[in-house]
Amino acid sequence: MGLKEQLQKDKANMSAVPQPAYNDNEDSEIIISKFYGYERSPIRRAVMLDLRLKGGKYVSLPYSYLTKIKFDPSESIELYISGNHVKITGRNMHDIYEQLIRHRVTFIIANPTDLDTTEESETFVKDIEVKEDDS
């Protein structure tokens, strides 16, 4: 078989439209609580982390510049990302931490008021502080 015949045979076996690794029609974000959400598919990663602060301000930071995560289960999660120090205070944030280290959290929302009406066993995000490094 010549080169021309081999190429025609290979072309007949190839699909013109590549098949996606996941279905774009599916909702790619799963919301676990009113305080955070993350990517549904374990093979997908979030590009940015969207932080929704008290007072209505939003800050989005790139996962590609995340250098360190500290987690104190009794108090807070601290992120060092793109010249910023982010402190997330609350309780029952173990799942948020687990998804952050996998770059899957898409957003975290601070409780808009000081009133905590969530069940004691549920995740609660009291506040999010973002401080820029002065260097």
Coordinates of C-alpha atoms in Angstrom, one line a residue:
M1 CA 0.0 0.0 0.0
G2 CA 1.3 3.4 -1.0
L3 CA 1.5 6.6 1.1
K4 CA -1.6 8.0 -0.6
E5 CA -3.7 4.9 0.1
Q6 CA -2.5 4.9 3.8
L7 CA -3.4 8.5 4.3
Q8 CA -6.9 7.9 2.8
K9 CA -7.4 5.0 5.1
D10 CA -6.3 7.0 8.2
K11 CA -8.5 9.9 7.2
A12 CA -11.5 7.6 7.0
N13 CA -10.9 6.4 10.5
M14 CA -10.6 9.9 12.0
S15 CA -13.4 12.0 13.3
A16 CA -13.6 15.6 11.9
V17 CA -15.0 16.9 15.2
P18 CA -12.9 16.2 18.3
Q19 CA -14.9 14.9 21.3
P20 CA -14.7 17.0 24.5
A21 CA -13.4 15.5 27.7
Y22 CA -16.5 16.8 29.5
N23 CA -19.9 18.1 28.5
D24 CA -20.0 21.9 28.3
N25 CA -23.8 21.8 28.5
E26 CA -23.7 20.5 32.1
D27 CA -23.6 23.0 34.9
S28 CA -19.9 22.9 35.7
E29 CA -20.2 24.5 39.2
I30 CA -21.6 22.8 42.2
I31 CA -22.8 24.9 45.1
I32 CA -22.3 23.2 48.4
S33 CA -23.6 26.0 50.7
K34 CA -24.5 29.6 50.5
F35 CA -20.9 30.4 51.3
Y36 CA -18.9 28.6 48.6
G37 CA -19.0 26.6 45.4
Y38 CA -16.5 24.6 43.4
E39 CA -16.0 22.8 40.0
R40 CA -18.2 19.7 39.6
S41 CA -15.7 17.7 37.5
P42 CA -12.6 16.5 39.3
I43 CA -10.6 17.0 36.2
R44 CA -11.5 20.7 35.8
R45 CA -9.7 23.5 37.7
A46 CA -10.9 27.0 38.4
V47 CA -8.7 29.7 36.9
M48 CA -9.6 32.5 39.4
L49 CA -10.9 32.5 43.0
D50 CA -13.8 34.9 43.4
L51 CA -14.0 36.4 46.9
R52 CA -17.2 38.2 47.7
L53 CA -16.6 40.5 50.7
K54 CA -18.9 42.2 53.1
G55 CA -20.3 45.5 51.7
G56 CA -20.7 44.1 48.2
K57 CA -17.1 44.3 47.0
Y58 CA -15.6 41.5 44.9
V59 CA -12.0 40.5 44.5
S60 CA -10.9 37.8 42.1
L61 CA -7.4 36.3 42.3
P62 CA -5.6 33.9 40.0
Y63 CA -4.9 30.4 41.3
S64 CA -1.7 30.4 39.2
Y65 CA -0.1 32.8 41.8
L66 CA -1.2 30.9 44.9
T67 CA 2.0 30.2 46.9
K68 CA 0.7 29.0 50.3
I69 CA -2.4 28.0 52.2
K70 CA -2.6 27.8 56.0
F71 CA -5.6 26.2 57.7
D72 CA -6.4 26.4 61.4
P73 CA -9.7 24.4 61.7
S74 CA -10.7 26.3 64.8
E75 CA -10.4 29.7 63.2
S76 CA -9.4 30.5 59.6
I77 CA -7.9 29.7 56.2
E78 CA -5.1 32.0 55.0
L79 CA -4.1 32.3 51.4
Y80 CA -0.9 33.9 50.0
I81 CA -1.8 34.7 46.4
S82 CA -0.5 37.2 43.9
G83 CA 1.0 39.6 46.5
N84 CA -2.0 39.4 48.7
H85 CA -2.7 37.9 52.1
V86 CA -6.3 36.6 52.3
K87 CA -7.8 35.6 55.7
I88 CA -11.1 33.7 55.7
T89 CA -12.6 33.3 59.1
G90 CA -15.4 31.0 60.1
R91 CA -16.1 27.5 61.1
N92 CA -16.4 24.0 59.5
M93 CA -14.3 25.1 56.6
H94 CA -12.5 21.8 56.1
D95 CA -14.2 21.1 52.7
I96 CA -13.3 24.6 51.5
Y97 CA -9.7 23.9 52.4
E98 CA -9.8 20.5 50.6
Q99 CA -11.1 22.0 47.4
L100 CA -8.8 25.0 47.6
I101 CA -5.7 22.8 47.5
R102 CA -7.1 21.2 44.4
H103 CA -7.8 24.6 42.7
R104 CA -11.5 23.8 42.4
V105 CA -13.2 26.5 44.6
T106 CA -14.8 29.1 42.3
F107 CA -16.2 31.5 44.9
I108 CA -16.3 32.2 48.6
I109 CA -18.9 34.6 50.1
A110 CA -18.5 36.3 53.5
N111 CA -21.7 36.4 55.6
P112 CA -23.2 39.9 54.8
T113 CA -24.2 40.5 58.4
D114 CA -22.8 39.7 61.8
L115 CA -25.8 37.5 62.5
D116 CA -25.1 33.8 62.3
T117 CA -28.2 31.8 61.5
T118 CA -26.6 28.7 60.1
E119 CA -26.7 25.3 61.8
E120 CA -23.6 24.7 64.1
S121 CA -22.6 21.7 61.9
E122 CA -22.7 23.7 58.6
T123 CA -20.0 25.7 57.0
F124 CA -20.1 29.4 58.0
V125 CA -17.8 32.1 56.6
K126 CA -17.8 35.0 59.0
D127 CA -15.5 37.4 57.1
I128 CA -12.9 37.6 54.3
E129 CA -10.0 40.1 54.6
V130 CA -7.8 40.9 51.7
K131 CA -4.5 42.8 52.4
E132 CA -2.1 43.7 49.7
D133 CA 1.6 43.4 50.4
D134 CA 3.4 46.8 50.7
S135 CA 6.6 45.5 49.1

